[in-house]
């Protein structure tokens, strides 16, 4: 009997969709070189076709085959952080479909640090395009159960690898301009990128100036329940809600906090609360990705 992973790999090769765990969140994967399969990802998620997908690879060599140029900065960043939660945006090679890159001449690449993800890519023998395995604008899934609840029958198979250890989406850095540009922060901080490649520009997030990045929406990563960022436990006076703070109901250290964040929000979202009040985490590099996601989650439509 073929193993689950072998069945999943066969589905990928047939142009079907497989949800799989990575160290960040669960991905909704398809053969990145099959434009029709990739189109199904957008359909199932309800994701606008203007939002590029990250392509997952199992090695630096596999990444380079998808690029027309592999800058020195990419070599350094991948050398230190791959496999890991870091996506590099580089010039794409001709054969990477524009369905994947939303018409851009660049492609976002990442080698995930998760044994099931890596094995799936190796067994498939193709790069796997995968956004988070949730409906557009909803909370990212950090367990197979979250995927089932959100996408259910729309996926051909869900690989269950338990809870994802990092818990928030990858850091995204573009290497196509004069200077590296941080498009999305994550658990690998700007500081850690700068250590390797020098000064990094920062693309604008909600409430900040700067460049707009493709596929970056101010409101994103949101629970349905109103999320408010507060300081000093100043929670809303009206209605029923819960208060989340590091060291109280949430872990005190950034890594464990990130790993727990989406699962906590998924769980609270089902309780019919009027609000979730989240204490603003410290303005320190380790918390930068978490602060970004919380800011986005607190923007109302
Ligand atoms: P998601 O798949 O939802 O985790 O989001 C992937 C993010 O990666 C997008 O929102 C983009 O910001 C970024 N991204 C992926 N590919 C590119 C690209 N070619 N150029 C710029 N940003 C990209
Ligand atoms: Mg997403």
PDB file of N, CA, C and O in Angstrom, residues 227-234 243-246 257 277-284 287 290-292 294-295 298:
ATOM      1  N   UNK A 227     -11.041  42.240  16.927  1.00  0.00           N
ATOM      2  CA  UNK A 227      -9.813  42.155  17.707  1.00  0.00           C
ATOM      3  C   UNK A 227      -9.313  43.571  17.967  1.00  0.00           C
ATOM      4  O   UNK A 227      -9.198  44.365  17.035  1.00  0.00           O
ATOM      5  N   UNK A 228      -9.080  43.893  19.219  1.00  0.00           N
ATOM      6  CA  UNK A 228      -8.560  45.222  19.539  1.00  0.00           C
ATOM      7  C   UNK A 228      -7.203  45.095  20.213  1.00  0.00           C
ATOM      8  O   UNK A 228      -6.997  44.252  21.073  1.00  0.00           O
ATOM      9  N   UNK A 229      -6.273  45.952  19.776  1.00  0.00           N
ATOM     10  CA  UNK A 229      -4.960  45.992  20.407  1.00  0.00           C
ATOM     11  C   UNK A 229      -5.037  46.996  21.541  1.00  0.00           C
ATOM     12  O   UNK A 229      -5.515  48.123  21.347  1.00  0.00           O
ATOM     13  N   UNK A 230      -4.585  46.606  22.713  1.00  0.00           N
ATOM     14  CA  UNK A 230      -4.696  47.494  23.864  1.00  0.00           C
ATOM     15  C   UNK A 230      -3.355  47.617  24.585  1.00  0.00           C
ATOM     16  O   UNK A 230      -2.440  46.822  24.359  1.00  0.00           O
ATOM     17  N   UNK A 231      -3.262  48.640  25.410  1.00  0.00           N
ATOM     18  CA  UNK A 231      -2.077  48.804  26.266  1.00  0.00           C
ATOM     19  C   UNK A 231      -2.506  48.864  27.714  1.00  0.00           C
ATOM     20  O   UNK A 231      -3.524  49.490  28.031  1.00  0.00           O
ATOM     21  N   UNK A 232      -1.743  48.222  28.547  1.00  0.00           N
ATOM     22  CA  UNK A 232      -2.027  48.260  29.987  1.00  0.00           C
ATOM     23  C   UNK A 232      -3.392  47.687  30.322  1.00  0.00           C
ATOM     24  O   UNK A 232      -4.094  48.188  31.195  1.00  0.00           O
ATOM     25  N   UNK A 233      -3.790  46.632  29.611  1.00  0.00           N
ATOM     26  CA  UNK A 233      -5.046  45.915  29.906  1.00  0.00           C
ATOM     27  C   UNK A 233      -6.289  46.799  29.812  1.00  0.00           C
ATOM     28  O   UNK A 233      -7.299  46.527  30.453  1.00  0.00           O
ATOM     29  N   UNK A 234      -6.204  47.885  28.995  1.00  0.00           N
ATOM     30  CA  UNK A 234      -7.363  48.778  28.834  1.00  0.00           C
ATOM     31  C   UNK A 234      -8.370  48.146  27.867  1.00  0.00           C
ATOM     32  O   UNK A 234      -8.469  48.543  26.711  1.00  0.00           O
ATOM     33  N   UNK A 243      -9.146  38.833  27.302  1.00  0.00           N
ATOM     34  CA  UNK A 243      -7.939  39.638  27.241  1.00  0.00           C
ATOM     35  C   UNK A 243      -6.741  38.700  27.129  1.00  0.00           C
ATOM     36  O   UNK A 243      -6.591  37.775  27.932  1.00  0.00           O
ATOM     37  N   UNK A 244      -5.925  38.921  26.096  1.00  0.00           N
ATOM     38  CA  UNK A 244      -4.742  38.088  25.884  1.00  0.00           C
ATOM     39  C   UNK A 244      -3.481  38.915  26.101  1.00  0.00           C
ATOM     40  O   UNK A 244      -3.338  39.993  25.520  1.00  0.00           O
ATOM     41  N   UNK A 245      -2.572  38.405  26.924  1.00  0.00           N
ATOM     42  CA  UNK A 245      -1.302  39.100  27.129  1.00  0.00           C
ATOM     43  C   UNK A 245      -0.191  38.074  27.291  1.00  0.00           C
ATOM     44  O   UNK A 245      -0.433  36.959  27.764  1.00  0.00           O
ATOM     45  N   UNK A 246       1.040  38.449  26.866  1.00  0.00           N
ATOM     46  CA  UNK A 246       2.167  37.538  27.080  1.00  0.00           C
ATOM     47  C   UNK A 246       2.335  37.314  28.581  1.00  0.00           C
ATOM     48  O   UNK A 246       2.322  38.272  29.356  1.00  0.00           O
ATOM     49  N   UNK A 257       4.596  32.213  21.851  1.00  0.00           N
ATOM     50  CA  UNK A 257       3.422  33.059  21.616  1.00  0.00           C
ATOM     51  C   UNK A 257       2.959  32.908  20.162  1.00  0.00           C
ATOM     52  O   UNK A 257       1.776  32.669  19.886  1.00  0.00           O
ATOM     53  N   UNK A 277      -9.395  41.291  23.205  1.00  0.00           N
ATOM     54  CA  UNK A 277      -8.449  42.380  23.460  1.00  0.00           C
ATOM     55  C   UNK A 277      -7.057  41.781  23.620  1.00  0.00           C
ATOM     56  O   UNK A 277      -6.847  40.879  24.425  1.00  0.00           O
ATOM     57  N   UNK A 278      -6.130  42.279  22.799  1.00  0.00           N
ATOM     58  CA  UNK A 278      -4.773  41.724  22.835  1.00  0.00           C
ATOM     59  C   UNK A 278      -3.809  42.813  23.274  1.00  0.00           C
ATOM     60  O   UNK A 278      -3.751  43.890  22.671  1.00  0.00           O
ATOM     61  N   UNK A 279      -3.090  42.526  24.337  1.00  0.00           N
ATOM     62  CA  UNK A 279      -2.084  43.474  24.812  1.00  0.00           C
ATOM     63  C   UNK A 279      -0.992  43.615  23.749  1.00  0.00           C
ATOM     64  O   UNK A 279      -0.494  42.619  23.219  1.00  0.00           O
ATOM     65  N   UNK A 280      -0.657  44.859  23.420  1.00  0.00           N
ATOM     66  CA  UNK A 280       0.373  45.081  22.405  1.00  0.00           C
ATOM     67  C   UNK A 280       1.710  44.511  22.890  1.00  0.00           C
ATOM     68  O   UNK A 280       2.208  44.915  23.927  1.00  0.00           O
ATOM     69  N   UNK A 281       2.299  43.577  22.125  1.00  0.00           N
ATOM     70  CA  UNK A 281       3.567  42.983  22.570  1.00  0.00           C
ATOM     71  C   UNK A 281       4.719  43.985  22.482  1.00  0.00           C
ATOM     72  O   UNK A 281       4.596  45.007  21.799  1.00  0.00           O
ATOM     73  N   UNK A 282       5.825  43.700  23.162  1.00  0.00           N
ATOM     74  CA  UNK A 282       6.964  44.619  23.183  1.00  0.00           C
ATOM     75  C   UNK A 282       7.487  44.958  21.783  1.00  0.00           C
ATOM     76  O   UNK A 282       7.466  44.097  20.896  1.00  0.00           O
ATOM     77  N   UNK A 283       7.933  46.199  21.610  1.00  0.00           N
ATOM     78  CA  UNK A 283       8.501  46.622  20.322  1.00  0.00           C
ATOM     79  C   UNK A 283       9.946  46.140  20.222  1.00  0.00           C
ATOM     80  O   UNK A 283      10.887  46.925  20.274  1.00  0.00           O
ATOM     81  N   UNK A 284      10.106  44.826  20.093  1.00  0.00           N
ATOM     82  CA  UNK A 284      11.438  44.226  19.989  1.00  0.00           C
ATOM     83  C   UNK A 284      11.464  43.316  18.762  1.00  0.00           C
ATOM     84  O   UNK A 284      10.423  42.775  18.374  1.00  0.00           O
ATOM     85  N   UNK A 287       9.474  40.148  18.412  1.00  0.00           N
ATOM     86  CA  UNK A 287       8.012  40.276  18.389  1.00  0.00           C
ATOM     87  C   UNK A 287       7.480  40.935  17.136  1.00  0.00           C
ATOM     88  O   UNK A 287       6.274  41.112  16.958  1.00  0.00           O
ATOM     89  N   UNK A 290       4.846  39.076  15.013  1.00  0.00           N
ATOM     90  CA  UNK A 290       3.597  38.950  15.781  1.00  0.00           C
ATOM     91  C   UNK A 290       2.869  40.288  15.815  1.00  0.00           C
ATOM     92  O   UNK A 290       1.650  40.364  15.614  1.00  0.00           O
ATOM     93  N   UNK A 291       3.607  41.358  16.035  1.00  0.00           N
ATOM     94  CA  UNK A 291       3.001  42.700  16.062  1.00  0.00           C
ATOM     95  C   UNK A 291       2.354  43.029  14.712  1.00  0.00           C
ATOM     96  O   UNK A 291       1.267  43.600  14.664  1.00  0.00           O
ATOM     97  N   UNK A 292       3.032  42.657  13.625  1.00  0.00           N
ATOM     98  CA  UNK A 292       2.481  42.893  12.289  1.00  0.00           C
ATOM     99  C   UNK A 292       1.159  42.146  12.101  1.00  0.00           C
ATOM    100  O   UNK A 292       0.164  42.717  11.646  1.00  0.00           O
ATOM    101  N   UNK A 294      -0.908  41.031  14.361  1.00  0.00           N
ATOM    102  CA  UNK A 294      -1.945  41.559  15.253  1.00  0.00           C
ATOM    103  C   UNK A 294      -2.491  42.874  14.731  1.00  0.00           C
ATOM    104  O   UNK A 294      -3.691  43.136  14.780  1.00  0.00           O
ATOM    105  N   UNK A 295      -1.617  43.696  14.177  1.00  0.00           N
ATOM    106  CA  UNK A 295      -2.053  44.971  13.601  1.00  0.00           C
ATOM    107  C   UNK A 295      -3.024  44.711  12.448  1.00  0.00           C
ATOM    108  O   UNK A 295      -4.077  45.323  12.353  1.00  0.00           O
ATOM    109  N   UNK A 298      -6.403  43.505  13.518  1.00  0.00           N
ATOM    110  CA  UNK A 298      -7.230  44.492  14.214  1.00  0.00           C
ATOM    111  C   UNK A 298      -7.828  45.538  13.279  1.00  0.00           C
ATOM    112  O   UNK A 298      -8.627  46.370  13.696  1.00  0.00           O
TER     113      UNK A 298
END
